[in-house]
Amino acid sequence: MSRRNFFAAGAAATGAVSMPWVAGAQAKTVKIGFPTILSGRVAQLGTSSRNAAQMEVEKLNAAGGLAGRPIELVVRDTKGQPQEAARVARELVNSDGCELLLDAEASTGAFAVHEVARDLGVLCVHTNSETSSLTADPKLRLPNAFRCARQGIHDSVAGGTYAADIVNAKGITRWATCSPDYAYGRDTTAEFVMYLKRFAPKVEIISEAWPKIFQPDYTESITKLLQAKPQALYSCLWGGDLTSFIDQAAIYALFSQTQFYAVNMADYTALTTVKNLPTGIHSGNRYIKTFPATPQNAAWGDAYKAKYGEYPTNWAWQNGLAVNFLAAAAKKANSADGKKIAEALRGLKIDSPFGADGTVTMRAEDQTIVGYAVGWGTTIAKEPYVPEMKSVPWQRIFELEAEWKKEKGFA
């Protein structure tokens, strides 16, 4: 068997995705475990996460690898099940010999992978979970676990500020919510409502709907919302759940009767999938190539599209950025050792097309990223989809986040 066929057969046998490395490199390969969702309703979370990580790993290998060692990305499907995420993560380390984990799970699985990282002591970077408590709660914090994903509390500060300006001007006080019934949905909705009421104190929540994650039929929730007759509706449904909800709610003309604030709408996953995109949905940014409006961001989005035939998602930029952070930390530590990389990651600032000012920082105190672009705007049904994004300065986000941490007992 030829060397090429040998490695191809090995990858097929293990389910691994082997990344190309520098020709002739003799250093031992660094295996990075990559548990994610590759099947079912939100498979695009996994495919776009994997694609972006692969794209950045290929660049890194072409430049010499991780501290001189070539990288192999070992990808496994967790099927969106927390128990499977934990099993797969443990197997990646114990059986496949992975030295690092990029946890490309949704929040449901990320907490399970987090406990595996606690048990095994392996460096873990969570790349998709946005539930604030994962890194904000000191009881959950690990020296070997980091988050390279946007955080619910940050989006909620920006979203609450944006929405309050509109509702104060228009006298919109009757609100309803419809979000997925698990930690991310509950926590992020509560955080948004907290800031909305802080800046628009006359707002009242008159109805709440909590559909199960990956639920196929939203008729019950839609009927409940129609009966409540809110002036505005907030949701942090995401991916296939969000697009299915919008398609089904449009049949009942829900969006002609209420303003819709969907934190996860401004992402190509949703924008290009909804059958008939309603005009005027208010949304936080996820990934669009026009925000931040820089040549670097547009170039990254175009490069991804040229390689994979579609534009990247919010999950994509987070996973690509995670590889960038690993590369910078390994260079700083002059090592591919997980413990040394962890030390180098704390407080590390790197140049990035996804930063509000062209940089993103891995904040030392809670080992989560800050400084990424955060904004809200109103959608249209064609490119550029959200022609104007309104940002909240990060200093303001930091001030309100500090108050929130103190109130939650996280400070």
mmCIF file of N, CA, C and O in Angstrom, residues 216-280:
data_model
loop_
_atom_site.group_PDB
_atom_site.id
_atom_site.type_symbol
_atom_site.label_atom_id
_atom_site.label_comp_id
_atom_site.label_asym_id
_atom_site.label_seq_id
_atom_site.Cartn_x
_atom_site.Cartn_y
_atom_site.Cartn_z
ATOM 1 N N PRO A 216 -40.073 19.667 15.965
ATOM 2 C CA PRO A 216 -40.449 19.818 14.556
ATOM 3 C C PRO A 216 -41.654 20.718 14.298
ATOM 4 O O PRO A 216 -41.769 21.301 13.227
ATOM 5 N N ASP A 217 -42.560 20.827 15.276
ATOM 6 C CA ASP A 217 -43.821 21.540 15.054
ATOM 7 C C ASP A 217 -43.990 22.631 16.114
ATOM 8 O O ASP A 217 -43.973 22.347 17.318
ATOM 9 N N TYR A 218 -44.164 23.883 15.654
ATOM 10 C CA TYR A 218 -44.274 25.016 16.571
ATOM 11 C C TYR A 218 -45.700 25.565 16.654
ATOM 12 O O TYR A 218 -45.915 26.667 17.148
ATOM 13 N N THR A 219 -46.677 24.789 16.192
ATOM 14 C CA THR A 219 -48.058 25.274 16.156
ATOM 15 C C THR A 219 -48.548 25.707 17.532
ATOM 16 O O THR A 219 -49.171 26.764 17.678
ATOM 17 N N GLU A 220 -48.259 24.911 18.549
ATOM 18 C CA GLU A 220 -48.720 25.235 19.900
ATOM 19 C C GLU A 220 -48.139 26.567 20.371
ATOM 20 O O GLU A 220 -48.854 27.418 20.924
ATOM 21 N N SER A 221 -46.843 26.758 20.149
ATOM 22 C CA SER A 221 -46.208 28.015 20.568
ATOM 23 C C SER A 221 -46.742 29.200 19.775
ATOM 24 O O SER A 221 -47.010 30.266 20.332
ATOM 25 N N ILE A 222 -46.910 29.018 18.466
ATOM 26 C CA ILE A 222 -47.403 30.108 17.609
ATOM 27 C C ILE A 222 -48.819 30.497 17.993
ATOM 28 O O ILE A 222 -49.156 31.686 18.087
ATOM 29 N N THR A 223 -49.661 29.505 18.244
ATOM 30 C CA THR A 223 -51.044 29.777 18.656
ATOM 31 C C THR A 223 -51.079 30.550 19.972
ATOM 32 O O THR A 223 -51.853 31.506 20.134
ATOM 33 N N LYS A 224 -50.224 30.153 20.886
ATOM 34 C CA LYS A 224 -50.150 30.837 22.185
ATOM 35 C C LYS A 224 -49.749 32.296 22.004
ATOM 36 O O LYS A 224 -50.316 33.207 22.627
ATOM 37 N N LEU A 225 -48.792 32.538 21.128
ATOM 38 C CA LEU A 225 -48.331 33.907 20.882
ATOM 39 C C LEU A 225 -49.414 34.737 20.200
ATOM 40 O O LEU A 225 -49.622 35.913 20.545
ATOM 41 N N LEU A 226 -50.107 34.154 19.250
ATOM 42 C CA LEU A 226 -51.184 34.879 18.566
ATOM 43 C C LEU A 226 -52.295 35.271 19.531
ATOM 44 O O LEU A 226 -52.859 36.373 19.450
ATOM 45 N N GLN A 227 -52.610 34.386 20.449
ATOM 46 C CA GLN A 227 -53.663 34.678 21.425
ATOM 47 C C GLN A 227 -53.255 35.788 22.384
ATOM 48 O O GLN A 227 -54.082 36.596 22.815
ATOM 49 N N ALA A 228 -51.955 35.860 22.692
ATOM 50 C CA ALA A 228 -51.473 36.897 23.617
ATOM 51 C C ALA A 228 -51.438 38.281 22.970
ATOM 52 O O ALA A 228 -51.503 39.302 23.650
ATOM 53 N N LYS A 229 -51.295 38.332 21.648
ATOM 54 C CA LYS A 229 -51.249 39.570 20.873
ATOM 55 C C LYS A 229 -50.167 40.549 21.368
ATOM 56 O O LYS A 229 -50.442 41.700 21.702
ATOM 57 N N PRO A 230 -48.921 40.105 21.420
ATOM 58 C CA PRO A 230 -47.844 41.017 21.829
ATOM 59 C C PRO A 230 -47.528 42.016 20.727
ATOM 60 O O PRO A 230 -47.762 41.753 19.544
ATOM 61 N N GLN A 231 -46.966 43.139 21.125
ATOM 62 C CA GLN A 231 -46.488 44.111 20.129
ATOM 63 C C GLN A 231 -45.110 43.728 19.605
ATOM 64 O O GLN A 231 -44.732 44.124 18.506
ATOM 65 N N ALA A 232 -44.358 42.991 20.410
ATOM 66 C CA ALA A 232 -43.004 42.581 20.017
ATOM 67 C C ALA A 232 -42.710 41.199 20.582
ATOM 68 O O ALA A 232 -43.246 40.813 21.633
ATOM 69 N N LEU A 233 -41.868 40.463 19.868
ATOM 70 C CA LEU A 233 -41.521 39.095 20.235
ATOM 71 C C LEU A 233 -40.012 38.934 20.201
ATOM 72 O O LEU A 233 -39.365 39.306 19.222
ATOM 73 N N TYR A 234 -39.448 38.353 21.267
ATOM 74 C CA TYR A 234 -38.022 38.045 21.319
ATOM 75 C C TYR A 234 -37.832 36.537 21.233
ATOM 76 O O TYR A 234 -38.588 35.755 21.825
ATOM 77 N N SER A 235 -36.785 36.099 20.514
ATOM 78 C CA SER A 235 -36.459 34.679 20.444
ATOM 79 C C SER A 235 -34.956 34.485 20.299
ATOM 80 O O SER A 235 -34.284 35.238 19.605
ATOM 81 N N CYS A 236 -34.443 33.432 20.949
ATOM 82 C CA CYS A 236 -33.068 33.001 20.682
ATOM 83 C C CYS A 236 -33.064 31.574 20.135
ATOM 84 O O CYS A 236 -32.103 30.826 20.336
ATOM 85 N N LEU A 237 -34.150 31.185 19.454
ATOM 86 C CA LEU A 237 -34.098 29.977 18.638
ATOM 87 C C LEU A 237 -32.951 30.131 17.643
ATOM 88 O O LEU A 237 -32.604 31.248 17.258
ATOM 89 N N TRP A 238 -32.393 29.025 17.186
ATOM 90 C CA TRP A 238 -31.235 29.121 16.306
ATOM 91 C C TRP A 238 -31.241 27.986 15.286
ATOM 92 O O TRP A 238 -31.927 26.990 15.441
ATOM 93 N N GLY A 239 -30.452 28.188 14.222
ATOM 94 C CA GLY A 239 -30.265 27.160 13.205
ATOM 95 C C GLY A 239 -31.584 26.709 12.603
ATOM 96 O O GLY A 239 -32.484 27.499 12.309
ATOM 97 N N GLY A 240 -31.739 25.389 12.434
ATOM 98 C CA GLY A 240 -32.938 24.826 11.846
ATOM 99 C C GLY A 240 -34.187 25.089 12.650
ATOM 100 O O GLY A 240 -35.296 25.183 12.099
ATOM 101 N N ASP A 241 -34.049 25.229 13.974
ATOM 102 C CA ASP A 241 -35.210 25.547 14.802
ATOM 103 C C ASP A 241 -35.751 26.936 14.469
ATOM 104 O O ASP A 241 -36.964 27.142 14.359
ATOM 105 N N LEU A 242 -34.857 27.904 14.304
ATOM 106 C CA LEU A 242 -35.282 29.265 13.984
ATOM 107 C C LEU A 242 -35.932 29.329 12.614
ATOM 108 O O LEU A 242 -37.006 29.936 12.445
ATOM 109 N N THR A 243 -35.319 28.718 11.618
ATOM 110 C CA THR A 243 -35.883 28.797 10.271
ATOM 111 C C THR A 243 -37.232 28.071 10.188
ATOM 112 O O THR A 243 -38.148 28.540 9.517
ATOM 113 N N SER A 244 -37.370 26.944 10.891
ATOM 114 C CA SER A 244 -38.653 26.239 10.898
ATOM 115 C C SER A 244 -39.727 27.070 11.591
ATOM 116 O O SER A 244 -40.871 27.139 11.124
ATOM 117 N N PHE A 245 -39.363 27.707 12.699
ATOM 118 C CA PHE A 245 -40.325 28.554 13.411
ATOM 119 C C PHE A 245 -40.797 29.704 12.519
ATOM 120 O O PHE A 245 -41.992 30.001 12.440
ATOM 121 N N ILE A 246 -39.859 30.352 11.833
ATOM 122 C CA ILE A 246 -40.220 31.481 10.975
ATOM 123 C C ILE A 246 -41.125 31.029 9.835
ATOM 124 O O ILE A 246 -42.154 31.660 9.542
ATOM 125 N N ASP A 247 -40.767 29.923 9.190
ATOM 126 C CA ASP A 247 -41.585 29.423 8.081
ATOM 127 C C ASP A 247 -42.996 29.073 8.548
ATOM 128 O O ASP A 247 -43.988 29.373 7.870
ATOM 129 N N GLN A 248 -43.095 28.433 9.725
ATOM 130 C CA GLN A 248 -44.419 28.057 10.228
ATOM 131 C C GLN A 248 -45.204 29.268 10.719
ATOM 132 O O GLN A 248 -46.412 29.383 10.482
ATOM 133 N N ALA A 249 -44.528 30.206 11.398
ATOM 134 C CA ALA A 249 -45.216 31.399 11.914
ATOM 135 C C ALA A 249 -45.698 32.303 10.796
ATOM 136 O O ALA A 249 -46.718 32.987 10.927
ATOM 137 N N ALA A 250 -44.963 32.301 9.668
ATOM 138 C CA ALA A 250 -45.366 33.128 8.532
ATOM 139 C C ALA A 250 -46.711 32.690 7.970
ATOM 140 O O ALA A 250 -47.488 33.515 7.465
ATOM 141 N N ILE A 251 -47.009 31.399 8.061
ATOM 142 C CA ILE A 251 -48.299 30.886 7.585
ATOM 143 C C ILE A 251 -49.451 31.526 8.358
ATOM 144 O O ILE A 251 -50.522 31.793 7.811
ATOM 145 N N TYR A 252 -49.204 31.801 9.635
ATOM 146 C CA TYR A 252 -50.219 32.402 10.500
ATOM 147 C C TYR A 252 -50.136 33.929 10.530
ATOM 148 O O TYR A 252 -50.818 34.575 11.318
ATOM 149 N N ALA A 253 -49.267 34.507 9.691
ATOM 150 C CA ALA A 253 -49.093 35.964 9.601
ATOM 151 C C ALA A 253 -48.672 36.584 10.932
ATOM 152 O O ALA A 253 -49.017 37.726 11.234
ATOM 153 N N LEU A 254 -47.899 35.825 11.715
ATOM 154 C CA LEU A 254 -47.472 36.334 13.019
ATOM 155 C C LEU A 254 -46.645 37.612 12.887
ATOM 156 O O LEU A 254 -46.809 38.555 13.662
ATOM 157 N N PHE A 255 -45.771 37.668 11.871
ATOM 158 C CA PHE A 255 -44.841 38.788 11.776
ATOM 159 C C PHE A 255 -45.482 40.049 11.208
ATOM 160 O O PHE A 255 -44.858 41.112 11.228
ATOM 161 N N SER A 256 -46.700 39.955 10.713
ATOM 162 C CA SER A 256 -47.428 41.160 10.307
ATOM 163 C C SER A 256 -48.134 41.800 11.496
ATOM 164 O O SER A 256 -48.636 42.924 11.405
ATOM 165 N N GLN A 257 -48.138 41.076 12.622
ATOM 166 C CA GLN A 257 -48.849 41.551 13.812
ATOM 167 C C GLN A 257 -47.927 41.950 14.948
ATOM 168 O O GLN A 257 -48.362 42.558 15.924
ATOM 169 N N THR A 258 -46.661 41.591 14.839
ATOM 170 C CA THR A 258 -45.728 41.873 15.933
ATOM 171 C C THR A 258 -44.328 42.104 15.387
ATOM 172 O O THR A 258 -43.950 41.518 14.365
ATOM 173 N N GLN A 259 -43.549 42.947 16.045
ATOM 174 C CA GLN A 259 -42.143 43.091 15.691
ATOM 175 C C GLN A 259 -41.368 41.890 16.227
ATOM 176 O O GLN A 259 -41.600 41.443 17.350
ATOM 177 N N PHE A 260 -40.443 41.377 15.417
ATOM 178 C CA PHE A 260 -39.706 40.172 15.785
ATOM 179 C C PHE A 260 -38.244 40.519 16.033
ATOM 180 O O PHE A 260 -37.560 41.068 15.161
ATOM 181 N N TYR A 261 -37.755 40.187 17.232
ATOM 182 C CA TYR A 261 -36.367 40.401 17.616
ATOM 183 C C TYR A 261 -35.728 39.024 17.791
ATOM 184 O O TYR A 261 -35.998 38.316 18.762
ATOM 185 N N ALA A 262 -34.904 38.624 16.818
ATOM 186 C CA ALA A 262 -34.307 37.284 16.809
ATOM 187 C C ALA A 262 -32.795 37.421 16.867
ATOM 188 O O ALA A 262 -32.161 37.789 15.881
ATOM 189 N N VAL A 263 -32.216 37.103 17.998
ATOM 190 C CA VAL A 263 -30.791 37.344 18.198
ATOM 191 C C VAL A 263 -29.932 36.561 17.208
ATOM 192 O O VAL A 263 -28.826 36.982 16.859
ATOM 193 N N ASN A 264 -30.443 35.435 16.695
ATOM 194 C CA ASN A 264 -29.632 34.562 15.850
ATOM 195 C C ASN A 264 -29.988 34.626 14.365
ATOM 196 O O ASN A 264 -29.623 33.733 13.601
ATOM 197 N N MET A 265 -30.667 35.683 13.930
ATOM 198 C CA MET A 265 -31.140 35.740 12.551
ATOM 199 C C MET A 265 -30.042 36.116 11.558
ATOM 200 O O MET A 265 -29.976 35.572 10.461
ATOM 201 N N ALA A 266 -29.195 37.074 11.910
ATOM 202 C CA ALA A 266 -28.227 37.619 10.942
ATOM 203 C C ALA A 266 -27.031 36.695 10.770
ATOM 204 O O ALA A 266 -25.900 36.991 11.150
ATOM 205 N N ASP A 267 -27.310 35.541 10.184
ATOM 206 C CA ASP A 267 -26.311 34.521 9.902
ATOM 207 C C ASP A 267 -26.747 33.841 8.613
ATOM 208 O O ASP A 267 -27.937 33.601 8.402
ATOM 209 N N TYR A 268 -25.813 33.516 7.758
ATOM 210 C CA TYR A 268 -26.183 32.949 6.464
ATOM 211 C C TYR A 268 -26.959 31.642 6.615
ATOM 212 O O TYR A 268 -27.757 31.288 5.750
ATOM 213 N N THR A 269 -26.755 30.923 7.713
ATOM 214 C CA THR A 269 -27.509 29.704 7.968
ATOM 215 C C THR A 269 -29.004 29.968 7.927
ATOM 216 O O THR A 269 -29.781 29.220 7.348
ATOM 217 N N ALA A 270 -29.434 31.053 8.581
ATOM 218 C CA ALA A 270 -30.851 31.395 8.639
ATOM 219 C C ALA A 270 -31.289 32.236 7.448
ATOM 220 O O ALA A 270 -32.344 32.006 6.859
ATOM 221 N N LEU A 271 -30.483 33.217 7.073
ATOM 222 C CA LEU A 271 -30.876 34.164 6.035
ATOM 223 C C LEU A 271 -31.118 33.490 4.692
ATOM 224 O O LEU A 271 -31.999 33.903 3.929
ATOM 225 N N THR A 272 -30.343 32.465 4.390
ATOM 226 C CA THR A 272 -30.449 31.826 3.075
ATOM 227 C C THR A 272 -31.335 30.587 3.092
ATOM 228 O O THR A 272 -31.566 29.985 2.050
ATOM 229 N N THR A 273 -31.853 30.200 4.267
ATOM 230 C CA THR A 273 -32.631 28.973 4.388
ATOM 231 C C THR A 273 -34.128 29.224 4.514
ATOM 232 O O THR A 273 -34.938 28.429 4.042
ATOM 233 N N VAL A 274 -34.498 30.340 5.164
ATOM 234 C CA VAL A 274 -35.923 30.661 5.322
ATOM 235 C C VAL A 274 -36.575 30.794 3.949
ATOM 236 O O VAL A 274 -36.036 31.447 3.047
ATOM 237 N N LYS A 275 -37.716 30.149 3.783
ATOM 238 C CA LYS A 275 -38.379 30.125 2.472
ATOM 239 C C LYS A 275 -38.777 31.529 2.020
ATOM 240 O O LYS A 275 -38.550 31.925 0.879
ATOM 241 N N ASN A 276 -39.414 32.277 2.900
ATOM 242 C CA ASN A 276 -39.813 33.656 2.597
ATOM 243 C C ASN A 276 -39.392 34.531 3.771
ATOM 244 O O ASN A 276 -40.110 34.624 4.770
ATOM 245 N N LEU A 277 -38.224 35.141 3.650
ATOM 246 C CA LEU A 277 -37.680 35.916 4.754
ATOM 247 C C LEU A 277 -38.530 37.167 4.991
ATOM 248 O O LEU A 277 -38.643 38.019 4.100
ATOM 249 N N PRO A 278 -39.154 37.289 6.164
ATOM 250 C CA PRO A 278 -39.950 38.491 6.443
ATOM 251 C C PRO A 278 -39.061 39.728 6.460
ATOM 252 O O PRO A 278 -37.900 39.682 6.872
ATOM 253 N N THR A 279 -39.602 40.829 6.015
ATOM 254 C CA THR A 279 -38.866 42.093 6.031
ATOM 255 C C THR A 279 -38.900 42.684 7.430
ATOM 256 O O THR A 279 -39.906 42.610 8.125
ATOM 257 N N GLY A 280 -37.783 43.253 7.834
ATOM 258 C CA GLY A 280 -37.773 44.029 9.070
ATOM 259 C C GLY A 280 -37.612 43.244 10.347
ATOM 260 O O GLY A 280 -37.998 43.712 11.417
#
